[in-house]
Short mmCIF file of C-alpha atoms in Angstrom, two decimals:
data_model
loop_
_atom_site.label_atom_id
_atom_site.label_comp_id
_atom_site.label_asym_id
_atom_site.label_seq_id
_atom_site.Cartn_x
_atom_site.Cartn_y
_atom_site.Cartn_z
CA MET A 18 115.17 92.01 120.37
CA ASP A 19 116.29 95.89 118.11
CA GLY A 20 113.83 98.35 117.68
CA ASP A 21 114.59 98.55 114.71
CA ALA A 22 114.60 95.03 112.74
CA VAL A 23 111.12 92.44 112.27
CA TYR A 24 112.63 89.66 111.84
CA LEU A 25 110.57 85.93 109.87
CA GLN A 26 107.85 88.32 108.45
CA PRO A 27 105.93 86.38 106.21
CA ALA A 28 106.31 88.41 102.82
CA PHE A 29 104.96 89.07 99.26
CA VAL A 30 107.14 90.28 96.94
CA LEU A 31 104.96 93.50 94.96
CA GLN A 32 107.54 94.33 92.35
CA HIS A 33 111.46 94.88 92.38
CA ARG A 34 113.72 97.10 90.06
CA PRO A 35 116.94 96.83 89.33
CA TYR A 36 119.42 98.87 91.73
CA ARG A 37 122.53 100.31 90.67
CA GLU A 38 125.09 97.30 90.56
CA THR A 39 124.04 94.52 92.21
CA SER A 40 121.22 95.59 94.35
CA VAL A 41 116.83 95.63 93.66
CA LEU A 42 114.62 97.75 95.46
CA LEU A 43 111.14 95.88 97.08
CA ASP A 44 108.21 96.52 97.67
CA VAL A 45 106.94 93.80 99.43
CA LEU A 46 103.49 93.60 101.02
CA THR A 47 104.22 91.66 105.00
CA ARG A 48 101.22 90.58 107.23
CA ASP A 49 101.57 93.27 110.63
CA PHE A 50 103.21 96.40 108.75
CA GLY A 51 101.15 96.34 105.21
CA LEU A 52 103.57 97.72 101.90
CA VAL A 53 107.42 98.05 103.28
CA PRO A 54 109.72 99.42 100.35
CA ILE A 55 113.13 97.31 100.53
CA LEU A 56 117.14 97.40 99.78
CA ALA A 57 117.92 94.19 99.18
CA LYS A 58 122.00 95.25 98.69
CA GLY A 59 124.40 92.80 96.49
CA VAL A 60 121.68 89.83 95.41
CA ARG A 61 121.93 90.69 91.64
CA LYS A 62 126.02 89.58 92.43
CA PRO A 63 126.81 85.61 90.47
CA LYS A 64 126.31 83.96 93.29
CA SER A 65 124.11 85.52 94.91
CA LYS A 66 121.39 82.17 96.64
CA THR A 67 118.68 84.93 97.57
CA ALA A 68 118.08 86.59 94.13
CA GLY A 69 115.93 83.02 93.51
CA LEU A 70 113.93 83.67 96.59
CA LEU A 71 112.82 87.57 95.67
CA MET A 72 110.31 86.71 93.43
CA PRO A 73 106.79 87.64 92.38
CA PHE A 74 104.19 84.68 93.88
CA SER A 75 106.71 83.09 96.40
CA ALA A 76 105.06 83.07 100.23
CA LEU A 77 108.54 84.75 102.03
CA LYS A 78 109.70 85.21 105.55
CA LEU A 79 111.92 88.34 105.62
CA SER A 80 113.90 89.72 107.85
CA TYR A 81 115.24 94.24 107.74
CA VAL A 82 116.67 95.88 109.00
CA GLY A 83 116.87 100.15 109.26
CA LYS A 84 114.97 103.27 110.89
CA HIS A 85 114.21 104.70 107.85
CA GLU A 86 110.74 104.51 105.07
CA LEU A 87 113.42 102.38 103.16
CA LYS A 88 114.38 99.11 104.82
CA VAL A 89 117.08 96.87 103.86
CA LEU A 90 117.18 92.84 104.11
CA ALA A 91 119.10 91.19 106.59
CA ASP A 92 117.48 87.64 104.87
CA ALA A 93 114.94 85.91 103.62
CA GLU A 94 113.29 82.50 104.02
CA TYR A 95 111.38 79.82 101.44
CA VAL A 96 107.95 78.72 101.93
CA ASP A 97 105.86 77.74 99.31
CA SER A 98 105.15 79.15 95.97
CA TYR A 99 102.20 79.18 94.03
CA SER A 100 102.27 78.46 89.65
CA LEU A 101 100.02 81.03 87.75
CA GLN A 102 100.59 80.26 84.19
CA SER A 103 100.05 82.06 81.16
CA LEU A 104 96.13 83.87 81.52
CA ALA A 105 96.45 83.84 85.39
CA LEU A 106 100.33 85.19 85.43
CA TYR A 107 99.10 88.29 83.79
CA CYS A 108 96.00 88.65 86.06
CA GLY A 109 98.63 87.80 89.26
CA PHE A 110 100.79 90.63 88.37
CA TYR A 111 97.44 92.52 87.32
CA VAL A 112 96.04 91.34 91.35
CA ASN A 113 99.92 92.48 92.93
CA GLU A 114 99.30 96.48 91.06
CA LEU A 115 96.16 96.54 93.09
CA VAL A 116 97.55 95.80 96.06
CA GLY A 117 100.08 98.01 95.90
CA ILE A 118 98.27 100.61 95.89
CA PHE A 119 95.20 100.55 98.12
CA VAL A 120 97.73 98.98 100.99
CA HIS A 121 99.83 101.78 102.38
CA LYS A 122 102.81 102.72 103.74
CA ALA A 123 103.78 100.63 107.88
CA ASP A 124 99.34 100.39 107.36
CA PRO A 125 98.79 96.93 108.81
CA HIS A 126 96.36 95.20 106.64
CA PRO A 127 96.64 91.33 107.40
CA GLY A 128 93.01 90.91 105.89
CA ILE A 129 93.79 92.50 102.28
CA PHE A 130 97.36 89.98 103.04
CA ALA A 131 94.65 86.72 103.64
CA LEU A 132 92.47 87.87 100.71
CA TYR A 133 96.48 87.61 98.15
CA ILE A 134 97.20 84.15 99.92
CA ARG A 135 93.55 83.10 98.39
CA CYS A 136 93.60 85.27 95.63
CA LEU A 137 96.68 83.20 94.44
CA HIS A 138 95.69 79.41 95.76
CA GLU A 139 92.95 80.77 92.51
CA LEU A 140 95.28 81.50 89.83
CA SER A 141 97.01 79.21 90.68
CA ALA A 142 94.45 76.02 90.29
CA ALA A 143 93.28 77.63 86.40
CA GLN A 144 89.92 77.39 87.55
CA HIS A 145 86.94 80.13 87.14
CA ILE A 146 90.64 83.10 86.58
CA GLU A 147 87.17 86.00 85.86
CA GLN A 148 85.84 85.25 88.84
CA THR A 149 88.15 85.14 91.01
CA LEU A 150 89.58 88.51 90.06
CA ARG A 151 86.20 90.41 90.33
CA TYR A 152 85.56 88.62 94.11
CA PHE A 153 88.95 89.75 95.35
CA GLU A 154 88.29 93.25 93.47
CA LEU A 155 85.52 92.98 95.67
CA ASP A 156 86.68 91.54 98.29
CA LEU A 157 89.66 93.98 98.37
CA LEU A 158 88.04 97.20 98.79
CA ARG A 159 85.69 96.50 101.53
CA GLU A 160 88.99 95.47 103.49
CA ALA A 161 90.12 99.08 102.66
CA GLY A 162 86.84 100.23 103.60
CA TYR A 163 85.66 100.94 100.74
CA ALA A 164 82.10 99.04 101.23
CA VAL A 165 79.22 98.97 98.86
CA ASP A 166 76.06 96.91 100.30
CA LEU A 167 74.82 94.05 96.73
CA ALA A 168 71.87 93.63 98.52
CA TYR A 169 70.11 96.91 99.31
CA ASP A 170 69.82 100.36 96.85
CA ALA A 171 70.98 103.16 98.32
CA ASP A 172 67.58 104.52 99.24
CA GLY A 173 67.45 101.25 101.62
CA GLU A 174 65.25 98.96 99.20
CA PRO A 175 66.28 94.99 98.67
CA ILE A 176 68.45 95.08 95.32
CA ALA A 177 65.22 93.35 93.37
CA ALA A 178 65.35 90.02 90.72
CA GLY A 179 64.82 91.60 86.87
CA ARG A 180 65.27 95.26 87.83
CA ARG A 181 68.60 97.32 86.94
CA TYR A 182 70.92 99.43 88.23
CA ASN A 183 73.98 102.69 88.08
CA PHE A 184 76.65 102.76 90.76
CA VAL A 185 76.35 105.70 92.19
CA ALA A 186 80.11 106.77 94.02
CA ASP A 187 80.00 108.12 97.76
CA TYR A 188 75.64 106.87 97.19
CA GLY A 189 75.70 103.06 96.35
CA MET A 190 73.38 101.26 93.85
CA ALA A 191 70.98 103.79 92.41
CA GLN A 192 67.75 102.23 90.52
CA ALA A 193 68.17 102.89 86.85
CA ASP A 194 65.84 102.12 83.68
CA GLY A 195 68.58 100.61 81.77
CA GLY A 196 71.11 100.95 84.32
CA ALA A 197 74.16 98.61 83.98
CA VAL A 198 73.67 95.58 85.53
CA GLY A 199 70.90 93.34 86.66
CA GLY A 200 69.77 93.10 90.08
CA ASP A 201 70.82 89.61 89.89
CA THR A 202 73.92 90.71 89.03
CA LEU A 203 73.16 92.22 91.82
CA ALA A 204 72.47 89.18 94.23
CA LEU A 205 75.19 86.61 92.98
CA LEU A 206 77.94 89.48 93.68
CA ALA A 207 76.34 89.88 96.96
CA GLY A 208 76.14 85.49 98.18
CA ARG A 209 79.51 84.97 96.10
CA SER A 210 77.64 82.76 93.76
CA GLU A 211 78.86 81.25 90.81
CA LEU A 212 79.09 83.96 87.50
CA PRO A 213 77.34 83.09 83.97
CA ALA A 214 78.57 84.61 81.55
CA ALA A 215 76.38 87.63 81.59
CA ALA A 216 77.38 88.27 84.81
CA LEU A 217 80.72 88.50 84.43
CA ALA A 218 80.25 90.64 81.53
CA GLU A 219 78.03 93.11 83.95
CA ALA A 220 80.15 92.77 87.19
CA LYS A 221 83.39 93.82 85.39
CA ALA A 222 81.58 96.73 84.08
CA LEU A 223 80.56 96.56 87.31
CA LEU A 224 83.92 96.68 89.74
CA ARG A 225 86.24 99.15 86.88
CA LYS A 226 83.81 101.63 88.10
CA MET A 227 83.98 100.91 91.53
CA LEU A 228 87.79 100.47 91.76
CA ASP A 229 87.97 104.54 89.15
CA VAL A 230 86.40 106.68 92.47
CA HIS A 231 90.29 105.51 94.36
CA LEU A 232 92.62 105.36 91.59
CA GLN A 233 91.28 109.09 91.30
CA GLY A 234 92.74 108.98 87.29
CA ARG A 235 95.46 106.77 87.55
CA HIS A 236 95.92 104.21 85.23
CA LEU A 237 97.00 101.26 85.51
CA ARG A 238 100.10 99.54 83.67
CA SER A 239 98.53 95.86 84.05
CA ARG A 240 95.31 96.56 83.02
CA ALA A 241 96.21 97.36 79.60
CA VAL A 242 98.22 94.50 79.03
CA LEU A 243 95.80 92.07 80.57
CA ALA A 244 93.42 93.72 78.04
CA LYS A 245 95.46 93.40 75.08
CA ILE A 246 96.40 89.16 76.00
CA ILE A 247 92.40 88.46 76.58
CA LYS A 248 91.93 89.68 73.36
CA ARG A 249 94.60 87.34 71.77
CA LEU A 250 92.68 84.62 73.86
#
């Protein structure tokens, strides 16, 4: 096997953008090689059969070659697709943007790859969409090495129902009168339980603070779009 070639790698296209007259640049999440930038030459030609395959939320097997960071697509095989509609579709683009930030180039993350598939499956079912996002965010942080203990506070004391807590970066959950999140919500998150409306609101604010620590001021375009869509619903 050519040392510069990868064959039939399970993958998802996270983003694609036109390149020159007939080609496309892809940001691809692969199972075994992390995030891989790929140039798909000539796929925008009128008779190309490949362009329709290289879309977000489709499970593919990609073959590509190249000695440099930017690889060149050799072949694409369709495996399956996830039908995301309405709000779930915008959530899917948000998930894609997050994954593109937390998974680095040429850094394998099979755990995140598996989480991504599970998230798409749940989003395609169009049930408990907001809960699906919260648990995906929580699991993404864990797989990326940024897990926060939700069963114990920063002082090693068990999280208690009826108490309030704040998230403190590089410290954990700190008990605080009037804190932003209740112990009941933290217990639900730790147990991956169903989240009622009040817990969903607290979990959203909590996960945003956790994510923003690692985004380091970077603004998510999809987050702004998603906020506008939710206001319209």
